[in-house]
């Protein structure tokens, strides 16, 4: 989310112009965000099917859609090694610097940049 800082001395004409200019930019960003979310939903569905996972999710908003997607693609590349271990689990993708761990609800949490 962004905020617009507007000086108290702005005229209504200037305000209308600023809002008009920024609203088209906001719409573009919103559309891009929705496309990224849709790509992630599709990848999550594929990972769930391939590994037999109950749930796949971003553990934190700090994980960007690109980082999330990259982690899912790398997981799919390791399918033969990980399928048995992950089947029936829930998997969260966390921000970098996190360690692999189990969350309070039993989900396996891995950092997006796992090696």
mmCIF file with all atom_site columns, C-alpha atoms in Angstrom:
data_model
loop_
_atom_site.group_PDB
_atom_site.id
_atom_site.type_symbol
_atom_site.label_atom_id
_atom_site.label_alt_id
_atom_site.label_comp_id
_atom_site.label_asym_id
_atom_site.label_entity_id
_atom_site.label_seq_id
_atom_site.pdbx_PDB_ins_code
_atom_site.Cartn_x
_atom_site.Cartn_y
_atom_site.Cartn_z
_atom_site.occupancy
_atom_site.B_iso_or_equiv
_atom_site.pdbx_formal_charge
_atom_site.auth_seq_id
_atom_site.auth_comp_id
_atom_site.auth_asym_id
_atom_site.auth_atom_id
_atom_site.pdbx_PDB_model_num
ATOM 1   C CA . UNK A 1 1   ? 0.000  0.000   0.000   1.00 0.00 ? 1   UNK A CA 1
ATOM 2   C CA . UNK A 1 2   ? 1.127  3.475   -0.722  1.00 0.00 ? 2   UNK A CA 1
ATOM 3   C CA . UNK A 1 3   ? 0.284  6.828   0.653   1.00 0.00 ? 3   UNK A CA 1
ATOM 4   C CA . UNK A 1 4   ? 0.119  10.167  -1.098  1.00 0.00 ? 4   UNK A CA 1
ATOM 5   C CA . UNK A 1 5   ? 1.560  13.076  0.836   1.00 0.00 ? 5   UNK A CA 1
ATOM 6   C CA . UNK A 1 6   ? -0.319 16.210  -0.063  1.00 0.00 ? 6   UNK A CA 1
ATOM 7   C CA . UNK A 1 7   ? 0.638  19.646  1.220   1.00 0.00 ? 7   UNK A CA 1
ATOM 8   C CA . UNK A 1 8   ? -2.106 21.666  2.849   1.00 0.00 ? 8   UNK A CA 1
ATOM 9   C CA . UNK A 1 9   ? -1.562 24.419  0.281   1.00 0.00 ? 9   UNK A CA 1
ATOM 10  C CA . UNK A 1 10  ? -2.572 22.285  -2.722  1.00 0.00 ? 10  UNK A CA 1
ATOM 11  C CA . UNK A 1 11  ? -5.464 23.543  -4.799  1.00 0.00 ? 11  UNK A CA 1
ATOM 12  C CA . UNK A 1 12  ? -8.418 21.359  -5.675  1.00 0.00 ? 12  UNK A CA 1
ATOM 13  C CA . UNK A 1 13  ? -7.380 21.450  -9.353  1.00 0.00 ? 13  UNK A CA 1
ATOM 14  C CA . UNK A 1 14  ? -3.877 20.252  -8.500  1.00 0.00 ? 14  UNK A CA 1
ATOM 15  C CA . UNK A 1 15  ? -5.314 17.584  -6.215  1.00 0.00 ? 15  UNK A CA 1
ATOM 16  C CA . UNK A 1 16  ? -7.589 16.293  -8.972  1.00 0.00 ? 16  UNK A CA 1
ATOM 17  C CA . UNK A 1 17  ? -4.653 16.145  -11.377 1.00 0.00 ? 17  UNK A CA 1
ATOM 18  C CA . UNK A 1 18  ? -2.436 14.258  -8.907  1.00 0.00 ? 18  UNK A CA 1
ATOM 19  C CA . UNK A 1 19  ? -5.198 11.766  -8.105  1.00 0.00 ? 19  UNK A CA 1
ATOM 20  C CA . UNK A 1 20  ? -5.951 11.245  -11.786 1.00 0.00 ? 20  UNK A CA 1
ATOM 21  C CA . UNK A 1 21  ? -2.295 10.574  -12.613 1.00 0.00 ? 21  UNK A CA 1
ATOM 22  C CA . UNK A 1 22  ? -1.746 8.257   -9.685  1.00 0.00 ? 22  UNK A CA 1
ATOM 23  C CA . UNK A 1 23  ? -4.982 6.310   -10.118 1.00 0.00 ? 23  UNK A CA 1
ATOM 24  C CA . UNK A 1 24  ? -3.854 4.895   -13.468 1.00 0.00 ? 24  UNK A CA 1
ATOM 25  C CA . UNK A 1 25  ? -0.543 3.851   -11.911 1.00 0.00 ? 25  UNK A CA 1
ATOM 26  C CA . UNK A 1 26  ? -2.420 2.261   -9.012  1.00 0.00 ? 26  UNK A CA 1
ATOM 27  C CA . UNK A 1 27  ? -4.635 0.348   -11.441 1.00 0.00 ? 27  UNK A CA 1
ATOM 28  C CA . UNK A 1 28  ? -1.582 -0.985  -13.310 1.00 0.00 ? 28  UNK A CA 1
ATOM 29  C CA . UNK A 1 29  ? 0.010  -2.117  -10.063 1.00 0.00 ? 29  UNK A CA 1
ATOM 30  C CA . UNK A 1 30  ? -3.245 -3.738  -8.938  1.00 0.00 ? 30  UNK A CA 1
ATOM 31  C CA . UNK A 1 31  ? -3.543 -5.638  -12.234 1.00 0.00 ? 31  UNK A CA 1
ATOM 32  C CA . UNK A 1 32  ? 0.076  -6.805  -12.008 1.00 0.00 ? 32  UNK A CA 1
ATOM 33  C CA . UNK A 1 33  ? -0.469 -7.939  -8.411  1.00 0.00 ? 33  UNK A CA 1
ATOM 34  C CA . UNK A 1 34  ? -3.574 -9.904  -9.408  1.00 0.00 ? 34  UNK A CA 1
ATOM 35  C CA . UNK A 1 35  ? -1.689 -11.593 -12.253 1.00 0.00 ? 35  UNK A CA 1
ATOM 36  C CA . UNK A 1 36  ? 1.113  -12.570 -9.870  1.00 0.00 ? 36  UNK A CA 1
ATOM 37  C CA . UNK A 1 37  ? -1.394 -13.948 -7.370  1.00 0.00 ? 37  UNK A CA 1
ATOM 38  C CA . UNK A 1 38  ? -3.055 -15.975 -10.116 1.00 0.00 ? 38  UNK A CA 1
ATOM 39  C CA . UNK A 1 39  ? 0.297  -17.424 -11.232 1.00 0.00 ? 39  UNK A CA 1
ATOM 40  C CA . UNK A 1 40  ? 1.054  -18.337 -7.625  1.00 0.00 ? 40  UNK A CA 1
ATOM 41  C CA . UNK A 1 41  ? -2.358 -19.987 -7.162  1.00 0.00 ? 41  UNK A CA 1
ATOM 42  C CA . UNK A 1 42  ? -1.756 -22.139 -10.220 1.00 0.00 ? 42  UNK A CA 1
ATOM 43  C CA . UNK A 1 43  ? 1.736  -23.102 -9.036  1.00 0.00 ? 43  UNK A CA 1
ATOM 44  C CA . UNK A 1 44  ? 0.435  -23.884 -5.543  1.00 0.00 ? 44  UNK A CA 1
ATOM 45  C CA . UNK A 1 45  ? -2.221 -26.144 -7.044  1.00 0.00 ? 45  UNK A CA 1
ATOM 46  C CA . UNK A 1 46  ? 0.398  -27.973 -9.117  1.00 0.00 ? 46  UNK A CA 1
ATOM 47  C CA . UNK A 1 47  ? 2.722  -28.407 -6.111  1.00 0.00 ? 47  UNK A CA 1
ATOM 48  C CA . UNK A 1 48  ? -0.169 -29.692 -3.994  1.00 0.00 ? 48  UNK A CA 1
ATOM 49  C CA . UNK A 1 49  ? -1.062 -32.268 -6.637  1.00 0.00 ? 49  UNK A CA 1
ATOM 50  C CA . UNK A 1 50  ? 2.516  -33.362 -7.313  1.00 0.00 ? 50  UNK A CA 1
ATOM 51  C CA . UNK A 1 51  ? 3.479  -33.767 -3.652  1.00 0.00 ? 51  UNK A CA 1
ATOM 52  C CA . UNK A 1 52  ? 0.117  -34.639 -2.092  1.00 0.00 ? 52  UNK A CA 1
ATOM 53  C CA . UNK A 1 53  ? 0.275  -31.597 0.179   1.00 0.00 ? 53  UNK A CA 1
ATOM 54  C CA . UNK A 1 54  ? -2.739 -30.371 2.134   1.00 0.00 ? 54  UNK A CA 1
ATOM 55  C CA . UNK A 1 55  ? -1.726 -26.743 1.972   1.00 0.00 ? 55  UNK A CA 1
ATOM 56  C CA . UNK A 1 56  ? 1.043  -24.603 0.449   1.00 0.00 ? 56  UNK A CA 1
ATOM 57  C CA . UNK A 1 57  ? 1.326  -20.982 1.546   1.00 0.00 ? 57  UNK A CA 1
ATOM 58  C CA . UNK A 1 58  ? 3.532  -17.939 1.979   1.00 0.00 ? 58  UNK A CA 1
ATOM 59  C CA . UNK A 1 59  ? 4.467  -17.933 5.642   1.00 0.00 ? 59  UNK A CA 1
ATOM 60  C CA . UNK A 1 60  ? 4.897  -14.166 5.639   1.00 0.00 ? 60  UNK A CA 1
ATOM 61  C CA . UNK A 1 61  ? 4.086  -11.183 3.479   1.00 0.00 ? 61  UNK A CA 1
ATOM 62  C CA . UNK A 1 62  ? 7.851  -10.586 3.437   1.00 0.00 ? 62  UNK A CA 1
ATOM 63  C CA . UNK A 1 63  ? 8.067  -13.349 0.820   1.00 0.00 ? 63  UNK A CA 1
ATOM 64  C CA . UNK A 1 64  ? 7.521  -11.747 -2.574  1.00 0.00 ? 64  UNK A CA 1
ATOM 65  C CA . UNK A 1 65  ? 5.445  -13.471 -5.227  1.00 0.00 ? 65  UNK A CA 1
ATOM 66  C CA . UNK A 1 66  ? 8.591  -13.964 -7.328  1.00 0.00 ? 66  UNK A CA 1
ATOM 67  C CA . UNK A 1 67  ? 10.488 -15.562 -4.435  1.00 0.00 ? 67  UNK A CA 1
ATOM 68  C CA . UNK A 1 68  ? 7.473  -17.768 -3.682  1.00 0.00 ? 68  UNK A CA 1
ATOM 69  C CA . UNK A 1 69  ? 7.215  -18.857 -7.321  1.00 0.00 ? 69  UNK A CA 1
ATOM 70  C CA . UNK A 1 70  ? 10.945 -19.586 -7.538  1.00 0.00 ? 70  UNK A CA 1
ATOM 71  C CA . UNK A 1 71  ? 10.756 -21.759 -4.418  1.00 0.00 ? 71  UNK A CA 1
ATOM 72  C CA . UNK A 1 72  ? 7.789  -23.689 -5.843  1.00 0.00 ? 72  UNK A CA 1
ATOM 73  C CA . UNK A 1 73  ? 9.551  -24.263 -9.171  1.00 0.00 ? 73  UNK A CA 1
ATOM 74  C CA . UNK A 1 74  ? 12.665 -25.514 -7.363  1.00 0.00 ? 74  UNK A CA 1
ATOM 75  C CA . UNK A 1 75  ? 10.488 -27.845 -5.280  1.00 0.00 ? 75  UNK A CA 1
ATOM 76  C CA . UNK A 1 76  ? 8.991  -29.302 -8.441  1.00 0.00 ? 76  UNK A CA 1
ATOM 77  C CA . UNK A 1 77  ? 12.515 -29.885 -9.750  1.00 0.00 ? 77  UNK A CA 1
ATOM 78  C CA . UNK A 1 78  ? 13.194 -31.987 -6.631  1.00 0.00 ? 78  UNK A CA 1
ATOM 79  C CA . UNK A 1 79  ? 9.919  -33.910 -6.865  1.00 0.00 ? 79  UNK A CA 1
ATOM 80  C CA . UNK A 1 80  ? 11.436 -37.393 -6.960  1.00 0.00 ? 80  UNK A CA 1
ATOM 81  C CA . UNK A 1 81  ? 13.528 -36.725 -3.841  1.00 0.00 ? 81  UNK A CA 1
ATOM 82  C CA . UNK A 1 82  ? 10.863 -34.972 -1.772  1.00 0.00 ? 82  UNK A CA 1
ATOM 83  C CA . UNK A 1 83  ? 7.495  -36.473 -2.719  1.00 0.00 ? 83  UNK A CA 1
ATOM 84  C CA . UNK A 1 84  ? 7.449  -39.176 -0.027  1.00 0.00 ? 84  UNK A CA 1
ATOM 85  C CA . UNK A 1 85  ? 8.711  -36.852 2.695   1.00 0.00 ? 85  UNK A CA 1
ATOM 86  C CA . UNK A 1 86  ? 6.178  -34.104 2.002   1.00 0.00 ? 86  UNK A CA 1
ATOM 87  C CA . UNK A 1 87  ? 3.042  -36.133 1.222   1.00 0.00 ? 87  UNK A CA 1
ATOM 88  C CA . UNK A 1 88  ? 0.181  -35.275 3.557   1.00 0.00 ? 88  UNK A CA 1
ATOM 89  C CA . UNK A 1 89  ? 1.908  -32.225 5.035   1.00 0.00 ? 89  UNK A CA 1
ATOM 90  C CA . UNK A 1 90  ? 1.328  -28.516 4.866   1.00 0.00 ? 90  UNK A CA 1
ATOM 91  C CA . UNK A 1 91  ? 4.202  -26.411 3.573   1.00 0.00 ? 91  UNK A CA 1
ATOM 92  C CA . UNK A 1 92  ? 4.955  -22.765 4.252   1.00 0.00 ? 92  UNK A CA 1
ATOM 93  C CA . UNK A 1 93  ? 7.511  -20.737 2.332   1.00 0.00 ? 93  UNK A CA 1
ATOM 94  C CA . UNK A 1 94  ? 9.239  -18.223 4.613   1.00 0.00 ? 94  UNK A CA 1
ATOM 95  C CA . UNK A 1 95  ? 11.505 -15.228 4.117   1.00 0.00 ? 95  UNK A CA 1
ATOM 96  C CA . UNK A 1 96  ? 15.247 -15.638 3.698   1.00 0.00 ? 96  UNK A CA 1
ATOM 97  C CA . UNK A 1 97  ? 17.268 -16.114 6.844   1.00 0.00 ? 97  UNK A CA 1
ATOM 98  C CA . UNK A 1 98  ? 14.667 -18.428 8.352   1.00 0.00 ? 98  UNK A CA 1
ATOM 99  C CA . UNK A 1 99  ? 15.554 -21.969 9.324   1.00 0.00 ? 99  UNK A CA 1
ATOM 100 C CA . UNK A 1 100 ? 13.542 -25.006 8.342   1.00 0.00 ? 100 UNK A CA 1
ATOM 101 C CA . UNK A 1 101 ? 11.186 -25.706 11.229  1.00 0.00 ? 101 UNK A CA 1
ATOM 102 C CA . UNK A 1 102 ? 7.743  -26.930 12.198  1.00 0.00 ? 102 UNK A CA 1
ATOM 103 C CA . UNK A 1 103 ? 5.200  -24.248 12.969  1.00 0.00 ? 103 UNK A CA 1
ATOM 104 C CA . UNK A 1 104 ? 2.752  -24.464 15.859  1.00 0.00 ? 104 UNK A CA 1
ATOM 105 C CA . UNK A 1 105 ? 0.118  -25.989 13.573  1.00 0.00 ? 105 UNK A CA 1
ATOM 106 C CA . UNK A 1 106 ? 2.518  -28.701 12.346  1.00 0.00 ? 106 UNK A CA 1
ATOM 107 C CA . UNK A 1 107 ? 3.277  -27.121 8.971   1.00 0.00 ? 107 UNK A CA 1
ATOM 108 C CA . UNK A 1 108 ? 6.778  -27.536 7.634   1.00 0.00 ? 108 UNK A CA 1
ATOM 109 C CA . UNK A 1 109 ? 8.305  -24.091 7.084   1.00 0.00 ? 109 UNK A CA 1
ATOM 110 C CA . UNK A 1 110 ? 11.221 -23.639 4.690   1.00 0.00 ? 110 UNK A CA 1
ATOM 111 C CA . UNK A 1 111 ? 12.958 -20.444 3.552   1.00 0.00 ? 111 UNK A CA 1
ATOM 112 C CA . UNK A 1 112 ? 12.247 -19.384 -0.020  1.00 0.00 ? 112 UNK A CA 1
ATOM 113 C CA . UNK A 1 113 ? 15.964 -19.414 -0.804  1.00 0.00 ? 113 UNK A CA 1
ATOM 114 C CA . UNK A 1 114 ? 16.686 -22.958 0.396   1.00 0.00 ? 114 UNK A CA 1
ATOM 115 C CA . UNK A 1 115 ? 19.635 -24.604 -1.304  1.00 0.00 ? 115 UNK A CA 1
#
